Amino acid sequence: MNQNKKLTKSSTNKWLFGVLGGFAEYFGIDANLLRIGFIIFSLLPGPSIIIYLICAVIMPNEEGSY
């Protein structure tokens, strides 16, 4: 595993903010599976949408993207 890898929002694999695409790239999994899981998880009671929005604010963008 690359120790220099950083968790950032994806600039190419995104639907809204690139948060789930960033997690998928960081962990090496399919972003669409992660998105489906998030949709199912967000239907359950809990703060999933709030956590997503917090990640959208605090996660840095990829180097060279805005």
PDB file of N, CA and C in Angstrom:
ATOM      1  N   MET A   1       0.842  -1.178   0.000  1.00  0.00           N
ATOM      2  CA  MET A   1       0.000   0.000   0.000  1.00  0.00           C
ATOM      3  C   MET A   1       0.888   1.242   0.000  1.00  0.00           C
ATOM      4  N   ASN A   2       0.519   2.217  -0.772  1.00  0.00           N
ATOM      5  CA  ASN A   2       1.275   3.454  -0.888  1.00  0.00           C
ATOM      6  C   ASN A   2       1.044   4.305   0.361  1.00  0.00           C
ATOM      7  N   GLN A   3       2.093   4.560   1.130  1.00  0.00           N
ATOM      8  CA  GLN A   3       1.976   5.332   2.363  1.00  0.00           C
ATOM      9  C   GLN A   3       1.766   6.821   2.099  1.00  0.00           C
ATOM     10  N   ASN A   4       2.059   7.294   0.892  1.00  0.00           N
ATOM     11  CA  ASN A   4       1.899   8.712   0.565  1.00  0.00           C
ATOM     12  C   ASN A   4       0.509   9.034   0.025  1.00  0.00           C
ATOM     13  N   LYS A   5      -0.362   8.054  -0.060  1.00  0.00           N
ATOM     14  CA  LYS A   5      -1.702   8.248  -0.586  1.00  0.00           C
ATOM     15  C   LYS A   5      -2.527   9.073   0.395  1.00  0.00           C
ATOM     16  N   LYS A   6      -3.243  10.079  -0.106  1.00  0.00           N
ATOM     17  CA  LYS A   6      -4.051  10.942   0.750  1.00  0.00           C
ATOM     18  C   LYS A   6      -5.512  10.842   0.334  1.00  0.00           C
ATOM     19  N   LEU A   7      -6.381  10.952   1.303  1.00  0.00           N
ATOM     20  CA  LEU A   7      -7.814  10.937   1.047  1.00  0.00           C
ATOM     21  C   LEU A   7      -8.237  12.321   0.587  1.00  0.00           C
ATOM     22  N   THR A   8      -8.674  12.412  -0.661  1.00  0.00           N
ATOM     23  CA  THR A   8      -9.128  13.677  -1.231  1.00  0.00           C
ATOM     24  C   THR A   8     -10.412  13.443  -2.009  1.00  0.00           C
ATOM     25  N   LYS A   9     -11.146  14.522  -2.257  1.00  0.00           N
ATOM     26  CA  LYS A   9     -12.323  14.423  -3.114  1.00  0.00           C
ATOM     27  C   LYS A   9     -11.848  14.173  -4.544  1.00  0.00           C
ATOM     28  N   SER A  10     -12.580  13.360  -5.259  1.00  0.00           N
ATOM     29  CA  SER A  10     -12.224  13.061  -6.638  1.00  0.00           C
ATOM     30  C   SER A  10     -12.711  14.170  -7.560  1.00  0.00           C
ATOM     31  N   SER A  11     -11.879  14.553  -8.488  1.00  0.00           N
ATOM     32  CA  SER A  11     -12.290  15.570  -9.460  1.00  0.00           C
ATOM     33  C   SER A  11     -12.838  14.926 -10.728  1.00  0.00           C
ATOM     34  N   THR A  12     -12.587  13.637 -10.924  1.00  0.00           N
ATOM     35  CA  THR A  12     -13.040  12.967 -12.140  1.00  0.00           C
ATOM     36  C   THR A  12     -14.157  11.962 -11.884  1.00  0.00           C
ATOM     37  N   ASN A  13     -14.215  11.371 -10.699  1.00  0.00           N
ATOM     38  CA  ASN A  13     -15.180  10.334 -10.375  1.00  0.00           C
ATOM     39  C   ASN A  13     -16.164  10.890  -9.352  1.00  0.00           C
ATOM     40  N   LYS A  14     -17.025  11.818  -9.807  1.00  0.00           N
ATOM     41  CA  LYS A  14     -17.942  12.443  -8.863  1.00  0.00           C
ATOM     42  C   LYS A  14     -19.318  12.629  -9.474  1.00  0.00           C
ATOM     43  N   TRP A  15     -20.309  12.638  -8.602  1.00  0.00           N
ATOM     44  CA  TRP A  15     -21.676  12.972  -8.988  1.00  0.00           C
ATOM     45  C   TRP A  15     -22.079  14.300  -8.363  1.00  0.00           C
ATOM     46  N   LEU A  16     -21.765  14.490  -7.092  1.00  0.00           N
ATOM     47  CA  LEU A  16     -22.060  15.755  -6.422  1.00  0.00           C
ATOM     48  C   LEU A  16     -20.771  16.486  -6.079  1.00  0.00           C
ATOM     49  N   PHE A  17     -20.136  16.057  -5.008  1.00  0.00           N
ATOM     50  CA  PHE A  17     -18.940  16.737  -4.523  1.00  0.00           C
ATOM     51  C   PHE A  17     -17.659  15.937  -4.723  1.00  0.00           C
ATOM     52  N   GLY A  18     -17.772  14.669  -5.075  1.00  0.00           N
ATOM     53  CA  GLY A  18     -16.593  13.826  -5.252  1.00  0.00           C
ATOM     54  C   GLY A  18     -16.158  13.101  -4.002  1.00  0.00           C
ATOM     55  N   VAL A  19     -16.980  13.159  -2.953  1.00  0.00           N
ATOM     56  CA  VAL A  19     -16.620  12.532  -1.679  1.00  0.00           C
ATOM     57  C   VAL A  19     -16.556  11.011  -1.832  1.00  0.00           C
ATOM     58  N   LEU A  20     -17.616  10.410  -2.342  1.00  0.00           N
ATOM     59  CA  LEU A  20     -17.644   8.953  -2.463  1.00  0.00           C
ATOM     60  C   LEU A  20     -16.649   8.466  -3.510  1.00  0.00           C
ATOM     61  N   GLY A  21     -16.447   9.239  -4.568  1.00  0.00           N
ATOM     62  CA  GLY A  21     -15.416   8.897  -5.544  1.00  0.00           C
ATOM     63  C   GLY A  21     -14.028   8.937  -4.932  1.00  0.00           C
ATOM     64  N   GLY A  22     -13.800   9.891  -4.045  1.00  0.00           N
ATOM     65  CA  GLY A  22     -12.520   9.983  -3.341  1.00  0.00           C
ATOM     66  C   GLY A  22     -12.292   8.802  -2.420  1.00  0.00           C
ATOM     67  N   PHE A  23     -13.344   8.412  -1.681  1.00  0.00           N
ATOM     68  CA  PHE A  23     -13.229   7.233  -0.819  1.00  0.00           C
ATOM     69  C   PHE A  23     -12.978   5.981  -1.658  1.00  0.00           C
ATOM     70  N   ALA A  24     -13.673   5.855  -2.791  1.00  0.00           N
ATOM     71  CA  ALA A  24     -13.499   4.682  -3.654  1.00  0.00           C
ATOM     72  C   ALA A  24     -12.082   4.613  -4.205  1.00  0.00           C
ATOM     73  N   GLU A  25     -11.531   5.731  -4.636  1.00  0.00           N
ATOM     74  CA  GLU A  25     -10.164   5.745  -5.151  1.00  0.00           C
ATOM     75  C   GLU A  25      -9.155   5.443  -4.041  1.00  0.00           C
ATOM     76  N   TYR A  26      -9.397   5.948  -2.849  1.00  0.00           N
ATOM     77  CA  TYR A  26      -8.478   5.736  -1.741  1.00  0.00           C
ATOM     78  C   TYR A  26      -8.437   4.264  -1.323  1.00  0.00           C
ATOM     79  N   PHE A  27      -9.609   3.640  -1.244  1.00  0.00           N
ATOM     80  CA  PHE A  27      -9.683   2.250  -0.802  1.00  0.00           C
ATOM     81  C   PHE A  27      -9.634   1.245  -1.942  1.00  0.00           C
ATOM     82  N   GLY A  28      -9.634   1.713  -3.195  1.00  0.00           N
ATOM     83  CA  GLY A  28      -9.520   0.822  -4.339  1.00  0.00           C
ATOM     84  C   GLY A  28     -10.759  -0.019  -4.595  1.00  0.00           C
ATOM     85  N   ILE A  29     -11.936   0.570  -4.395  1.00  0.00           N
ATOM     86  CA  ILE A  29     -13.173  -0.149  -4.653  1.00  0.00           C
ATOM     87  C   ILE A  29     -13.978   0.596  -5.716  1.00  0.00           C
ATOM     88  N   ASP A  30     -15.021  -0.054  -6.217  1.00  0.00           N
ATOM     89  CA  ASP A  30     -15.857   0.547  -7.251  1.00  0.00           C
ATOM     90  C   ASP A  30     -16.727   1.648  -6.634  1.00  0.00           C
ATOM     91  N   ALA A  31     -16.687   2.831  -7.216  1.00  0.00           N
ATOM     92  CA  ALA A  31     -17.430   3.967  -6.678  1.00  0.00           C
ATOM     93  C   ALA A  31     -18.935   3.743  -6.764  1.00  0.00           C
ATOM     94  N   ASN A  32     -19.405   3.060  -7.794  1.00  0.00           N
ATOM     95  CA  ASN A  32     -20.843   2.828  -7.912  1.00  0.00           C
ATOM     96  C   ASN A  32     -21.360   1.916  -6.805  1.00  0.00           C
ATOM     97  N   LEU A  33     -20.575   0.926  -6.405  1.00  0.00           N
ATOM     98  CA  LEU A  33     -20.979   0.083  -5.278  1.00  0.00           C
ATOM     99  C   LEU A  33     -21.034   0.897  -3.994  1.00  0.00           C
ATOM    100  N   LEU A  34     -20.082   1.781  -3.832  1.00  0.00           N
ATOM    101  CA  LEU A  34     -20.069   2.645  -2.654  1.00  0.00           C
ATOM    102  C   LEU A  34     -21.277   3.580  -2.665  1.00  0.00           C
ATOM    103  N   ARG A  35     -21.634   4.090  -3.825  1.00  0.00           N
ATOM    104  CA  ARG A  35     -22.798   4.979  -3.933  1.00  0.00           C
ATOM    105  C   ARG A  35     -24.096   4.238  -3.616  1.00  0.00           C
ATOM    106  N   ILE A  36     -24.234   3.026  -4.118  1.00  0.00           N
ATOM    107  CA  ILE A  36     -25.430   2.231  -3.829  1.00  0.00           C
ATOM    108  C   ILE A  36     -25.512   1.945  -2.329  1.00  0.00           C
ATOM    109  N   GLY A  37     -24.384   1.585  -1.744  1.00  0.00           N
ATOM    110  CA  GLY A  37     -24.357   1.351  -0.297  1.00  0.00           C
ATOM    111  C   GLY A  37     -24.722   2.589   0.488  1.00  0.00           C
ATOM    112  N   PHE A  38     -24.242   3.741   0.037  1.00  0.00           N
ATOM    113  CA  PHE A  38     -24.565   4.987   0.731  1.00  0.00           C
ATOM    114  C   PHE A  38     -26.045   5.304   0.622  1.00  0.00           C
ATOM    115  N   ILE A  39     -26.645   5.080  -0.538  1.00  0.00           N
ATOM    116  CA  ILE A  39     -28.078   5.336  -0.713  1.00  0.00           C
ATOM    117  C   ILE A  39     -28.888   4.452   0.228  1.00  0.00           C
ATOM    118  N   ILE A  40     -28.528   3.182   0.299  1.00  0.00           N
ATOM    119  CA  ILE A  40     -29.227   2.267   1.205  1.00  0.00           C
ATOM    120  C   ILE A  40     -29.021   2.703   2.655  1.00  0.00           C
ATOM    121  N   PHE A  41     -27.778   3.046   2.994  1.00  0.00           N
ATOM    122  CA  PHE A  41     -27.465   3.478   4.360  1.00  0.00           C
ATOM    123  C   PHE A  41     -28.196   4.768   4.714  1.00  0.00           C
ATOM    124  N   SER A  42     -28.380   5.662   3.759  1.00  0.00           N
ATOM    125  CA  SER A  42     -29.033   6.934   4.055  1.00  0.00           C
ATOM    126  C   SER A  42     -30.541   6.778   4.242  1.00  0.00           C
ATOM    127  N   LEU A  43     -31.103   5.656   3.813  1.00  0.00           N
ATOM    128  CA  LEU A  43     -32.525   5.408   4.056  1.00  0.00           C
ATOM    129  C   LEU A  43     -32.787   5.010   5.503  1.00  0.00           C
ATOM    130  N   LEU A  44     -31.763   4.545   6.193  1.00  0.00           N
ATOM    131  CA  LEU A  44     -31.887   4.189   7.603  1.00  0.00           C
ATOM    132  C   LEU A  44     -31.820   5.455   8.455  1.00  0.00           C
ATOM    133  N   PRO A  45     -32.435   5.417   9.633  1.00  0.00           N
ATOM    134  CA  PRO A  45     -32.336   6.599  10.497  1.00  0.00           C
ATOM    135  C   PRO A  45     -30.889   6.826  10.933  1.00  0.00           C
ATOM    136  N   GLY A  46     -30.486   8.056  10.918  1.00  0.00           N
ATOM    137  CA  GLY A  46     -29.125   8.386  11.328  1.00  0.00           C
ATOM    138  C   GLY A  46     -28.607   9.592  10.570  1.00  0.00           C
ATOM    139  N   PRO A  47     -27.392   9.992  10.886  1.00  0.00           N
ATOM    140  CA  PRO A  47     -26.840  11.237  10.344  1.00  0.00           C
ATOM    141  C   PRO A  47     -26.034  11.064   9.056  1.00  0.00           C
ATOM    142  N   SER A  48     -26.385  10.123   8.187  1.00  0.00           N
ATOM    143  CA  SER A  48     -25.545   9.842   7.013  1.00  0.00           C
ATOM    144  C   SER A  48     -25.409  11.048   6.078  1.00  0.00           C
ATOM    145  N   ILE A  49     -26.481  11.767   5.833  1.00  0.00           N
ATOM    146  CA  ILE A  49     -26.423  12.936   4.940  1.00  0.00           C
ATOM    147  C   ILE A  49     -25.554  14.031   5.571  1.00  0.00           C
ATOM    148  N   ILE A  50     -25.690  14.216   6.867  1.00  0.00           N
ATOM    149  CA  ILE A  50     -24.888  15.224   7.561  1.00  0.00           C
ATOM    150  C   ILE A  50     -23.410  14.855   7.508  1.00  0.00           C
ATOM    151  N   ILE A  51     -23.095  13.579   7.706  1.00  0.00           N
ATOM    152  CA  ILE A  51     -21.700  13.128   7.630  1.00  0.00           C
ATOM    153  C   ILE A  51     -21.146  13.352   6.228  1.00  0.00           C
ATOM    154  N   TYR A  52     -21.960  13.078   5.200  1.00  0.00           N
ATOM    155  CA  TYR A  52     -21.524  13.307   3.820  1.00  0.00           C
ATOM    156  C   TYR A  52     -21.210  14.790   3.603  1.00  0.00           C
ATOM    157  N   LEU A  53     -22.085  15.659   4.062  1.00  0.00           N
ATOM    158  CA  LEU A  53     -21.868  17.098   3.877  1.00  0.00           C
ATOM    159  C   LEU A  53     -20.639  17.592   4.645  1.00  0.00           C
ATOM    160  N   ILE A  54     -20.414  17.049   5.837  1.00  0.00           N
ATOM    161  CA  ILE A  54     -19.216  17.417   6.585  1.00  0.00           C
ATOM    162  C   ILE A  54     -17.964  16.991   5.826  1.00  0.00           C
ATOM    163  N   CYS A  55     -17.993  15.778   5.263  1.00  0.00           N
ATOM    164  CA  CYS A  55     -16.854  15.304   4.461  1.00  0.00           C
ATOM    165  C   CYS A  55     -16.650  16.195   3.233  1.00  0.00           C
ATOM    166  N   ALA A  56     -17.747  16.641   2.619  1.00  0.00           N
ATOM    167  CA  ALA A  56     -17.639  17.500   1.451  1.00  0.00           C
ATOM    168  C   ALA A  56     -16.955  18.819   1.782  1.00  0.00           C
ATOM    169  N   VAL A  57     -17.149  19.281   3.006  1.00  0.00           N
ATOM    170  CA  VAL A  57     -16.552  20.549   3.417  1.00  0.00           C
ATOM    171  C   VAL A  57     -15.094  20.366   3.837  1.00  0.00           C
ATOM    172  N   ILE A  58     -14.790  19.308   4.597  1.00  0.00           N
ATOM    173  CA  ILE A  58     -13.444  19.210   5.179  1.00  0.00           C
ATOM    174  C   ILE A  58     -12.446  18.432   4.328  1.00  0.00           C
ATOM    175  N   MET A  59     -12.930  17.575   3.413  1.00  0.00           N
ATOM    176  CA  MET A  59     -11.978  16.822   2.575  1.00  0.00           C
ATOM    177  C   MET A  59     -11.335  17.756   1.555  1.00  0.00           C
ATOM    178  N   PRO A  60     -10.037  17.697   1.402  1.00  0.00           N
ATOM    179  CA  PRO A  60      -9.380  18.563   0.411  1.00  0.00           C
ATOM    180  C   PRO A  60      -9.637  18.061  -1.004  1.00  0.00           C
ATOM    181  N   ASN A  61      -9.522  18.978  -1.953  1.00  0.00           N
ATOM    182  CA  ASN A  61      -9.608  18.616  -3.360  1.00  0.00           C
ATOM    183  C   ASN A  61      -8.315  17.931  -3.777  1.00  0.00           C
ATOM    184  N   GLU A  62      -8.373  17.210  -4.905  1.00  0.00           N
ATOM    185  CA  GLU A  62      -7.152  16.629  -5.454  1.00  0.00           C
ATOM    186  C   GLU A  62      -6.194  17.742  -5.834  1.00  0.00           C
ATOM    187  N   GLU A  63      -4.913  17.415  -5.841  1.00  0.00           N
ATOM    188  CA  GLU A  63      -3.911  18.401  -6.249  1.00  0.00           C
ATOM    189  C   GLU A  63      -4.208  18.888  -7.668  1.00  0.00           C
ATOM    190  N   GLY A  64      -4.216  20.173  -7.847  1.00  0.00           N
ATOM    191  CA  GLY A  64      -4.421  20.751  -9.164  1.00  0.00           C
ATOM    192  C   GLY A  64      -5.876  20.902  -9.576  1.00  0.00           C
ATOM    193  N   SER A  65      -6.838  20.568  -8.702  1.00  0.00           N
ATOM    194  CA  SER A  65      -8.234  20.738  -9.061  1.00  0.00           C
ATOM    195  C   SER A  65      -8.880  21.726  -8.097  1.00  0.00           C
ATOM    196  N   TYR A  66      -9.967  22.325  -8.554  1.00  0.00           N
ATOM    197  CA  TYR A  66     -10.660  23.332  -7.748  1.00  0.00           C
ATOM    198  C   TYR A  66     -12.096  22.983  -7.582  1.00  0.00           C
TER     199      TYR A  66
END
